[in-house]
Coordinates of N, CA, C and O in Angstrom, one line a residue:
M168 N -56.0 72.2 -44.0 CA -54.9 71.5 -43.5 C -55.2 71.2 -42.0 O -55.7 72.1 -41.3
M169 N -54.9 70.0 -41.6 CA -55.2 69.5 -40.3 C -54.0 69.8 -39.4 O -52.9 69.4 -39.8
P170 N -54.1 70.3 -38.2 CA -53.0 70.5 -37.4 C -52.5 69.2 -36.8 O -53.3 68.3 -36.5
H171 N -51.2 69.1 -36.7 CA -50.7 67.8 -36.1 C -50.6 68.0 -34.6 O -50.0 69.0 -34.1
E172 N -51.1 67.1 -33.9 CA -51.1 67.2 -32.4 C -49.8 66.9 -31.8 O -49.4 67.5 -30.8
D173 N -48.9 66.1 -32.5 CA -47.7 65.8 -31.9 C -46.6 66.8 -32.1 O -45.5 66.7 -31.7
W174 N -46.8 67.9 -32.9 CA -45.8 68.9 -33.2 C -45.5 69.7 -31.9 O -44.4 70.1 -31.7
D175 N -46.5 69.9 -31.1 CA -46.3 70.7 -29.9 C -45.6 70.0 -28.8 O -45.1 70.6 -27.9
E176 N -45.6 68.7 -28.8 CA -45.0 67.9 -27.8 C -43.5 67.7 -28.1 O -43.1 67.5 -29.2
P177 N -42.7 67.8 -27.0 CA -41.2 67.5 -27.3 C -41.0 66.1 -27.6 O -41.7 65.2 -27.1
S178 N -40.0 65.9 -28.5 CA -39.7 64.5 -28.8 C -38.9 63.8 -27.7 O -38.0 64.4 -27.2
Q179 N -39.3 62.6 -27.4 CA -38.6 61.8 -26.4 C -38.1 60.6 -27.0 O -38.7 60.0 -27.9
P180 N -36.9 60.1 -26.5 CA -36.4 58.8 -27.0 C -37.3 57.7 -26.6 O -38.0 57.7 -25.7
P181 N -37.2 56.6 -27.4 CA -38.0 55.4 -27.0 C -37.6 54.9 -25.7 O -36.5 55.1 -25.2
P182 N -38.5 54.3 -24.9 CA -38.2 53.9 -23.5 C -37.1 52.9 -23.4 O -36.4 52.8 -22.4
N183 N -36.8 52.0 -24.4 CA -35.8 51.0 -24.3 C -34.4 51.5 -24.7 O -33.4 50.9 -24.5
R184 N -34.3 52.7 -25.3 CA -33.1 53.2 -25.8 C -32.4 54.0 -24.7 O -33.0 54.9 -24.1
E185 N -31.1 53.7 -24.5 CA -30.3 54.4 -23.5 C -29.6 55.6 -24.1 O -29.1 55.5 -25.2
L186 N -29.5 56.7 -23.4 CA -28.8 57.8 -23.9 C -27.3 57.6 -23.7 O -26.9 57.0 -22.7
P187 N -26.5 58.1 -24.6 CA -25.0 57.9 -24.4 C -24.5 58.7 -23.2 O -25.0 59.9 -23.0
T188 N -23.7 58.1 -22.4 CA -23.2 58.8 -21.2 C -22.0 59.7 -21.6 O -21.1 59.2 -22.3
V189 N -22.0 60.9 -21.1 CA -20.9 61.8 -21.3 C -20.0 61.7 -20.1 O -20.4 61.8 -19.0
P190 N -18.7 61.5 -20.4 CA -17.8 61.4 -19.2 C -17.8 62.7 -18.5 O -17.6 63.8 -19.1
T191 N -17.9 62.6 -17.2 CA -18.0 63.9 -16.4 C -16.6 64.4 -16.2 O -16.4 65.6 -16.0
T192 N -15.6 63.6 -16.1 CA -14.2 64.1 -16.0 C -13.3 63.5 -17.0 O -13.5 62.4 -17.5
T193 N -12.3 64.3 -17.4 CA -11.4 63.9 -18.4 C -10.2 63.3 -17.6 O -10.1 63.3 -16.4
W194 N -9.2 62.7 -18.4 CA -8.1 62.1 -17.7 C -7.2 63.1 -17.0 O -6.6 62.9 -16.0
A195 N -7.2 64.4 -17.6 CA -6.4 65.4 -17.0 C -7.0 65.8 -15.6 O -6.3 66.0 -14.6
K196 N -8.3 65.9 -15.6 CA -9.0 66.2 -14.3 C -8.8 65.1 -13.3 O -8.6 65.3 -12.1
Q197 N -8.8 63.8 -13.8 CA -8.6 62.7 -12.8 C -7.2 62.7 -12.3 O -7.0 62.5 -11.1
M198 N -6.2 63.0 -13.1 CA -4.8 63.1 -12.7 C -4.7 64.3 -11.7 O -4.0 64.1 -10.7
R199 N -5.3 65.3 -11.9 CA -5.3 66.5 -11.0 C -5.9 66.1 -9.7 O -5.3 66.5 -8.6
Q200 N -7.0 65.4 -9.7 CA -7.6 64.9 -8.4 C -6.6 64.0 -7.6 O -6.5 64.0 -6.4
I201 N -5.9 63.1 -8.4 CA -5.0 62.2 -7.7 C -3.9 63.0 -7.1 O -3.5 62.7 -5.9
V202 N -3.4 64.0 -7.8 CA -2.3 64.8 -7.3 C -2.7 65.6 -6.0 O -2.0 65.6 -5.0
I203 N -3.9 66.1 -6.1 CA -4.4 66.9 -5.0 C -4.6 66.0 -3.7 O -4.3 66.4 -2.6
R204 N -5.1 64.7 -3.9 CA -5.2 63.8 -2.8 C -3.9 63.5 -2.2 O -3.8 63.3 -1.0
R205 N -2.9 63.3 -3.1 CA -1.6 62.9 -2.6 C -0.8 64.1 -2.0 O 0.2 63.9 -1.3
W206 N -1.1 65.3 -2.4 CA -0.3 66.5 -2.0 C -0.8 66.9 -0.7 O -1.8 67.6 -0.5
Q207 N 0.0 66.6 0.3 CA -0.3 67.0 1.7 C 1.0 67.5 2.4 O 1.6 66.8 3.2
P208 N 1.4 68.7 2.0 CA 2.6 69.2 2.7 C 2.4 69.6 4.1 O 1.3 70.0 4.5
E209 N 3.4 69.3 4.9 CA 3.4 69.6 6.4 C 4.4 70.6 6.7 O 5.5 70.6 6.2
P210 N 4.1 71.6 7.5 CA 5.1 72.6 7.8 C 6.3 72.0 8.5 O 6.2 71.1 9.3
L211 N 7.5 72.5 8.2 CA 8.7 72.0 8.7 C 9.0 72.7 10.1 O 8.7 73.9 10.3
P212 N 9.5 71.9 11.0 CA 9.9 72.5 12.3 C 11.2 73.3 12.1 O 12.0 73.0 11.2
E213 N 11.3 74.4 12.8 CA 12.5 75.2 12.7 C 13.8 74.4 13.1 O 13.7 73.8 14.2
P214 N 14.8 74.3 12.3 CA 16.0 73.5 12.7 C 16.7 74.0 13.9 O 16.8 75.2 14.1
E215 N 17.1 73.0 14.7 CA 17.8 73.4 15.9 C 19.2 72.6 16.0 O 19.2 71.5 15.5
V216 N 20.1 73.2 16.6 CA 21.4 72.5 16.8 C 21.3 71.6 18.0 O 20.7 71.8 19.0
D217 N 22.0 70.4 17.8 CA 22.0 69.4 18.9 C 22.7 70.0 20.1 O 23.7 70.6 20.0
H218 N 22.1 69.8 21.3 CA 22.6 70.4 22.5 C 23.9 69.7 22.9 O 24.7 70.3 23.6
D219 N 24.1 68.5 22.5 CA 25.3 67.7 22.8 C 26.4 67.9 21.8 O 27.4 67.2 21.8
L220 N 26.3 69.0 21.0 CA 27.3 69.2 20.0 C 28.8 69.4 20.5 O 29.7 68.8 20.0
P221 N 29.0 70.1 21.6 CA 30.4 70.2 22.1 C 30.9 68.8 22.6 O 32.2 68.6 22.6
H222 N 30.1 67.9 23.0 CA 30.6 66.6 23.5 C 30.8 65.6 22.5 O 31.2 64.5 22.8
L223 N 30.4 65.9 21.2 CA 30.5 64.9 20.1 C 31.9 64.9 19.6 O 32.7 65.8 19.8
S224 N 32.3 63.8 18.9 CA 33.6 63.7 18.3 C 33.7 64.6 17.1 O 32.6 65.1 16.7
A225 N 34.8 64.7 16.5 CA 35.0 65.7 15.4 C 34.2 65.2 14.2 O 33.5 66.1 13.5
I226 N 34.1 64.0 13.9 CA 33.4 63.5 12.7 C 31.9 63.7 13.0 O 31.1 64.1 12.1
E227 N 31.4 63.3 14.2 CA 30.0 63.5 14.5 C 29.6 65.0 14.5 O 28.5 65.3 14.1
R228 N 30.5 65.9 15.0 CA 30.2 67.3 14.9 C 30.1 67.8 13.5 O 29.1 68.5 13.2
S229 N 31.0 67.4 12.6 CA 30.9 67.8 11.2 C 29.7 67.3 10.5 O 29.0 68.0 9.8
V230 N 29.3 66.1 10.8 CA 28.0 65.5 10.2 C 26.8 66.3 10.8 O 25.9 66.6 10.0
E231 N 26.8 66.6 12.0 CA 25.7 67.4 12.6 C 25.6 68.8 12.1 O 24.5 69.3 11.8
V232 N 26.8 69.4 11.9 CA 26.8 70.8 11.3 C 26.3 70.8 9.8 O 25.5 71.6 9.4
I233 N 26.7 69.8 9.1 CA 26.3 69.7 7.7 C 24.8 69.4 7.6 O 24.0 70.0 6.8
G234 N 24.3 68.5 8.5 CA 22.9 68.2 8.5 C 22.0 69.4 8.9 O 21.0 69.7 8.3
F235 N 22.5 70.2 9.9 CA 21.8 71.4 10.4 C 21.8 72.4 9.2 O 20.8 73.1 9.0
T236 N 22.9 72.6 8.5 CA 23.0 73.5 7.4 C 22.0 73.1 6.3 O 21.3 74.0 5.8
C237 N 21.9 71.9 6.0 CA 20.9 71.4 5.0 C 19.5 71.6 5.4 O 18.7 72.1 4.6
R238 N 19.2 71.3 6.7 CA 17.8 71.5 7.2 C 17.5 73.0 7.2 O 16.4 73.4 6.9
R239 N 18.5 73.9 7.6 CA 18.2 75.3 7.6 C 18.0 75.8 6.2 O 17.1 76.7 6.0
F240 N 18.8 75.3 5.2 CA 18.6 75.7 3.8 C 17.2 75.3 3.3 O 16.5 76.1 2.7
E241 N 16.8 74.1 3.6 CA 15.5 73.6 3.2 C 14.4 74.4 3.9 O 13.4 74.8 3.2
Y242 N 14.5 74.8 5.2 CA 13.6 75.6 5.9 C 13.5 77.0 5.3 O 12.4 77.6 5.1
W243 N 14.7 77.5 4.9 CA 14.7 78.8 4.2 C 14.0 78.8 2.9 O 13.3 79.8 2.5
L244 N 14.2 77.7 2.1 CA 13.5 77.6 0.8 C 12.0 77.4 0.9 O 11.2 78.0 0.2
S245 N 11.6 76.5 1.8 CA 10.2 76.2 1.9 C 9.8 75.8 3.3 O 9.8 74.6 3.7
P246 N 9.4 76.8 4.1 CA 9.1 76.5 5.5 C 7.8 75.7 5.6 O 7.5 75.1 6.6
Q247 N 6.9 75.8 4.6 CA 5.6 75.1 4.7 C 5.7 73.6 4.2 O 4.7 72.9 4.3
G248 N 6.9 73.2 3.7 CA 7.1 71.8 3.4 C 6.7 71.5 2.0 O 6.7 70.3 1.6
T249 N 6.4 72.5 1.1 CA 6.0 72.1 -0.3 C 7.2 71.6 -1.1 O 6.9 70.7 -1.9
L250 N 8.4 72.0 -0.8 CA 9.5 71.5 -1.6 C 9.7 70.0 -1.2 O 10.0 69.2 -2.1
R251 N 9.7 69.7 0.0 CA 9.8 68.3 0.5 C 8.7 67.4 -0.1 O 8.9 66.3 -0.6
E252 N 7.5 67.9 -0.1 CA 6.3 67.2 -0.6 C 6.5 67.0 -2.2 O 6.1 66.0 -2.7
W253 N 6.9 68.1 -2.9 CA 7.2 68.0 -4.3 C 8.2 66.9 -4.6 O 8.0 66.1 -5.5
F254 N 9.3 66.9 -3.8 CA 10.3 65.9 -4.0 C 9.8 64.5 -3.7 O 10.0 63.5 -4.5
K255 N 9.0 64.3 -2.7 CA 8.4 63.0 -2.4 C 7.5 62.5 -3.5 O 7.5 61.3 -3.9
F256 N 6.6 63.4 -3.9 CA 5.7 63.1 -5.0 C 6.4 62.7 -6.3 O 6.0 61.7 -6.9
N257 N 7.4 63.4 -6.7 CA 8.2 63.0 -7.9 C 8.9 61.7 -7.7 O 9.1 61.0 -8.6
L258 N 9.4 61.5 -6.5 CA 10.1 60.2 -6.2 C 9.1 59.1 -6.3 O 9.4 58.0 -6.9
R259 N 7.9 59.2 -5.8 CA 6.9 58.2 -5.9 C 6.5 57.9 -7.4 O 6.4 56.8 -7.8
L260 N 6.4 59.1 -8.1 CA 6.0 59.0 -9.5 C 7.1 58.2 -10.3 O 6.9 57.4 -11.1
A261 N 8.4 58.6 -10.0 CA 9.5 57.9 -10.7 C 9.6 56.4 -10.4 O 9.8 55.6 -11.3
F262 N 9.4 56.1 -9.1 CA 9.3 54.6 -8.8 C 8.1 54.0 -9.4 O 8.2 52.8 -9.9
G263 N 7.0 54.7 -9.4 CA 5.8 54.1 -10.1 C 5.9 53.8 -11.5 O 5.3 52.9 -12.1
L264 N 6.8 54.6 -12.2 CA 7.0 54.4 -13.6 C 8.2 53.5 -13.9 O 8.2 52.8 -14.9
A265 N 9.2 53.6 -13.0 CA 10.4 52.8 -13.3 C 10.3 51.4 -13.0 O 10.7 50.5 -13.8
V266 N 9.6 51.0 -11.9 CA 9.5 49.6 -11.5 C 8.7 48.8 -12.6 O 9.2 47.8 -13.1
P267 N 7.5 49.3 -13.1 CA 6.9 48.5 -14.1 C 7.6 48.4 -15.4 O 7.7 47.4 -16.1
S268 N 8.3 49.6 -15.7 CA 9.0 49.5 -17.0 C 10.3 48.6 -16.9 O 10.6 48.0 -17.9
L269 N 10.9 48.6 -15.7 CA 12.0 47.7 -15.6 C 11.6 46.2 -15.5 O 12.4 45.3 -15.9
L270 N 10.4 46.0 -15.1 CA 9.9 44.6 -15.0 C 9.3 44.1 -16.3 O 9.4 43.0 -16.7
V271 N 8.6 45.1 -17.0 CA 7.9 44.7 -18.3 C 8.8 44.8 -19.5 O 8.7 44.0 -20.4
A272 N 9.6 45.8 -19.5 CA 10.4 46.1 -20.8 C 11.3 44.9 -21.2 O 11.3 44.5 -22.4
P273 N 12.0 44.2 -20.3 CA 12.7 43.0 -20.7 C 11.8 41.9 -21.3 O 12.2 41.2 -22.3
L274 N 10.6 41.7 -20.7 CA 9.7 40.7 -21.2 C 9.2 41.1 -22.6 O 9.1 40.2 -23.5
V275 N 8.9 42.3 -22.8 CA 8.5 42.8 -24.1 C 9.6 42.7 -25.2 O 9.4 42.2 -26.3
T276 N 10.8 43.0 -24.8 CA 11.9 42.9 -25.7 C 12.1 41.4 -26.0 O 12.4 41.1 -27.2
L277 N 12.1 40.5 -25.1 CA 12.2 39.1 -25.4 C 11.1 38.6 -26.3 O 11.4 37.9 -27.3
A278 N 9.9 39.0 -26.1 CA 8.8 38.6 -26.9 C 9.0 39.2 -28.3 O 8.7 38.4 -29.3
L279 N 9.4 40.4 -28.5 CA 9.6 41.0 -29.8 C 10.8 40.3 -30.5 O 10.7 40.0 -31.7
K280 N 11.8 39.9 -29.8 CA 12.9 39.2 -30.4 C 12.5 37.8 -30.9 O 12.8 37.4 -32.0
Q281 N 11.7 37.1 -30.1 CA 11.1 35.8 -30.5 C 10.2 36.0 -31.7 O 10.2 35.2 -32.6
F282 N 9.4 37.0 -31.7 CA 8.5 37.3 -32.8 C 9.3 37.5 -34.1 O 8.9 37.1 -35.1
N283 N 10.4 38.3 -33.9 CA 11.3 38.5 -35.1 C 11.9 37.2 -35.7 O 11.9 37.1 -36.9
S284 N 12.3 36.4 -34.8 CA 12.9 35.1 -35.3 C 11.8 34.2 -35.9 O 12.0 33.6 -36.9
W285 N 10.5 34.3 -35.4 CA 9.4 33.6 -36.0 C 9.2 34.1 -37.4 O 8.9 33.4 -38.4
I286 N 9.2 35.4 -37.6 CA 9.0 36.1 -38.9 C 10.0 35.7 -39.8 O 9.8 35.4 -41.0
D287 N 11.3 35.6 -39.4 CA 12.4 35.1 -40.3 C 12.2 33.7 -40.7 O 12.4 33.4 -41.9
L288 N 11.8 32.8 -39.8 CA 11.5 31.4 -40.2 C 10.4 31.3 -41.2 O 10.4 30.6 -42.2
I289 N 9.3 32.1 -40.9 CA 8.2 32.1 -41.8 C 8.5 32.6 -43.2 O 8.1 32.0 -44.2
T290 N 9.4 33.6 -43.2 CA 9.8 34.2 -44.5 C 10.6 33.2 -45.3 O 10.4 33.0 -46.5
K291 N 11.6 32.6 -44.6 CA 12.4 31.6 -45.3 C 11.6 30.4 -45.8 O 11.8 29.9 -46.9
T292 N 10.7 29.9 -45.0 CA 9.8 28.8 -45.4 C 9.0 29.2 -46.6 O 8.8 28.4 -47.5
T293 N 8.4 30.3 -46.5 CA 7.5 30.8 -47.6 C 8.3 31.0 -48.9 O 7.9 30.5 -50.0
S294 N 9.5 31.6 -48.8 CA 10.3 31.7 -50.0 C 10.7 30.4 -50.5 O 10.8 30.2 -51.8
N295 N 11.0 29.4 -49.7 CA 11.4 28.1 -50.2 C 10.2 27.4 -50.8 O 10.3 26.7 -51.8
L296 N 9.0 27.6 -50.2 CA 7.8 27.0 -50.8 C 7.5 27.6 -52.2 O 6.9 27.0 -53.1
V297 N 7.9 28.9 -52.4 CA 7.7 29.5 -53.7 C 8.8 29.1 -54.7 O 8.5 28.9 -55.8
L298 N 10.0 29.1 -54.2 CA 11.2 29.0 -55.1 C 11.3 27.5 -55.5 O 11.7 27.3 -56.7
V299 N 11.0 26.5 -54.7 CA 11.2 25.1 -55.1 C 10.3 24.8 -56.3 O 10.8 24.3 -57.3
P300 N 9.0 25.1 -56.3 CA 8.2 24.8 -57.5 C 8.6 25.6 -58.7 O 8.6 25.1 -59.8
L301 N 9.0 26.8 -58.5 CA 9.5 27.6 -59.6 C 10.8 27.0 -60.2 O 11.0 27.0 -61.4
S302 N 11.7 26.6 -59.4 CA 12.9 25.9 -59.9 C 12.6 24.6 -60.6 O 13.2 24.3 -61.6
V303 N 11.6 23.9 -60.1 CA 11.2 22.6 -60.8 C 10.6 23.0 -62.1 O 11.0 22.3 -63.1
L304 N 9.8 24.0 -62.2 CA 9.2 24.4 -63.5 C 10.3 24.9 -64.4 O 10.2 24.6 -65.6
L305 N 11.3 25.6 -63.9 CA 12.4 26.1 -64.7 C 13.2 24.9 -65.3 O 13.5 24.9 -66.5
V306 N 13.5 23.9 -64.5 CA 14.2 22.7 -64.9 C 13.4 22.0 -66.0 O 13.9 21.6 -67.0
I307 N 12.1 21.8 -65.7 CA 11.2 21.1 -66.7 C 11.2 21.9 -68.0 O 11.3 21.3 -69.1
G308 N 11.1 23.2 -67.9 CA 11.1 24.0 -69.1 C 12.4 23.9 -69.9 O 12.4 23.9 -71.1
L309 N 13.5 23.9 -69.2 CA 14.8 23.8 -69.8 C 14.9 22.4 -70.5 O 15.4 22.3 -71.7
I310 N 14.5 21.4 -69.8 CA 14.6 20.0 -70.4 C 13.7 20.0 -71.7 O 14.1 19.4 -72.7
A311 N 12.5 20.5 -71.5 CA 11.6 20.5 -72.7 C 12.1 21.3 -73.8 O 12.0 20.9 -75.0
G312 N 12.8 22.4 -73.5 CA 13.4 23.2 -74.6 C 14.5 22.5 -75.3 O 14.7 22.5 -76.5
L313 N 15.4 21.8 -74.5 CA 16.5 21.0 -75.0 C 15.9 19.9 -75.9 O 16.5 19.6 -77.0
V314 N 14.9 19.2 -75.4 CA 14.3 18.1 -76.2 C 13.7 18.7 -77.5 O 13.9 18.1 -78.6
S315 N 13.1 19.8 -77.4 CA 12.5 20.4 -78.6 C 13.6 20.8 -79.6 O 13.5 20.6 -80.8
I316 N 14.7 21.4 -79.1 CA 15.8 21.8 -80.0 C 16.5 20.5 -80.6 O 16.8 20.5 -81.8
G317 N 16.7 19.5 -79.7 CA 17.2 18.3 -80.2 C 16.4 17.6 -81.3 O 16.8 17.1 -82.3
R318 N 15.1 17.6 -81.1 CA 14.1 17.1 -82.1 C 14.2 17.8 -83.4 O 14.2 17.2 -84.5
S319 N 14.2 19.2 -83.3 CA 14.2 20.0 -84.5 C 15.6 19.7 -85.3 O 15.6 19.7 -86.5
I320 N 16.7 19.6 -84.5 CA 17.9 19.3 -85.2 C 17.9 17.9 -85.9 O 18.3 17.7 -87.0
L321 N 17.3 16.9 -85.2 CA 17.1 15.6 -85.8 C 16.2 15.7 -87.1 O 16.6 15.0 -88.1
V322 N 15.2 16.4 -87.0 CA 14.3 16.5 -88.2 C 15.0 17.2 -89.3 O 14.9 16.8 -90.5
M323 N 15.8 18.2 -89.0 CA 16.6 18.9 -90.1 C 17.6 18.0 -90.7 O 17.8 17.9 -91.9
R324 N 18.2 17.1 -89.9 CA 19.2 16.2 -90.5 C 18.6 15.1 -91.3 O 19.1 14.7 -92.3
M325 N 17.4 14.7 -90.8 CA 16.7 13.7 -91.6 C 16.3 14.3 -93.0 O 16.4 13.6 -94.0
R326 N 15.9 15.5 -93.1 CA 15.5 16.1 -94.3 C 16.7 16.3 -95.2 O 16.7 16.1 -96.4
Q327 N 17.9 16.7 -94.6 CA 19.1 16.8 -95.4 C 19.5 15.5 -96.0 O 20.0 15.4 -97.1
Q328 N 19.4 14.4 -95.2 CA 19.8 13.1 -95.7 C 18.9 12.7 -96.8 O 19.3 12.0 -97.8
Q329 N 17.6 13.0 -96.7 CA 16.7 12.6 -97.8 C 17.0 13.4 -99.0 O 16.9 12.9 -100.2
Q330 N 17.4 14.6 -98.9 CA 17.7 15.5 -100.1 C 19.0 15.0 -100.7 O 19.1 15.1 -101.9
R331 N 19.9 14.4 -100.0 CA 21.2 13.9 -100.5 C 20.9 12.6 -101.3 O 21.6 12.4 -102.3
R332 N 20.0 11.8 -100.8 CA 19.7 10.6 -101.5 C 19.0 10.8 -102.8 O 19.2 10.1 -103.8
D333 N 18.1 11.8 -102.8 CA 17.3 12.0 -104.0 C 17.5 13.5 -104.3 O 16.7 14.4 -104.0
P334 N 18.6 13.8 -105.0 CA 18.9 15.2 -105.3 C 17.8 15.9 -106.2 O 17.7 17.1 -106.2
Y335 N 17.1 15.1 -107.1 CA 16.2 15.7 -108.0 C 14.8 15.6 -107.6 O 13.9 16.1 -108.3
N336 N 14.5 15.0 -106.5 CA 13.2 14.8 -106.0 C 12.2 14.3 -107.1 O 11.2 14.8 -107.4
N337 N 12.6 13.1 -107.6 CA 11.8 12.5 -108.6 C 10.8 11.5 -107.9 O 11.2 10.4 -107.7
Y338 N 9.7 11.9 -107.7 CA 8.7 11.0 -107.2 C 7.6 10.7 -108.2 O 7.0 11.4 -108.9

């Protein structure tokens, strides 16, 4: 037996053939990268009361106190700003999904409604194209049947008349 020289060499693809490319990242990894790029929380400054609070009117004072309470609550929940960043990110995402859907959904609905009316017209036309020839064939068949029945009735009467004229059939 002769040894094969090419058995020891690794097989290589032909030079003109391209290897299939394997995607390096999946869609989940790409989305994660987008979120990481957009996620930039900034630390919140510690809330302070306005120094002119005693000089403000009653409505302005109550608005300032409510605003200070909300800022203090937010600072207490998330002093690093992650809650605010999470809210901003979700708001961007909601607008990013809502605006195209509100602009595209009515157009798609209109197109589907038009498509539905076209399908109805095509169905009616097709059924008419099938039913009209069938009805014509039915009418022709009925007329042919009536003619055949009438002819057979006439033939029977003619035989009866011949039998009455010649009751003994003497030919």
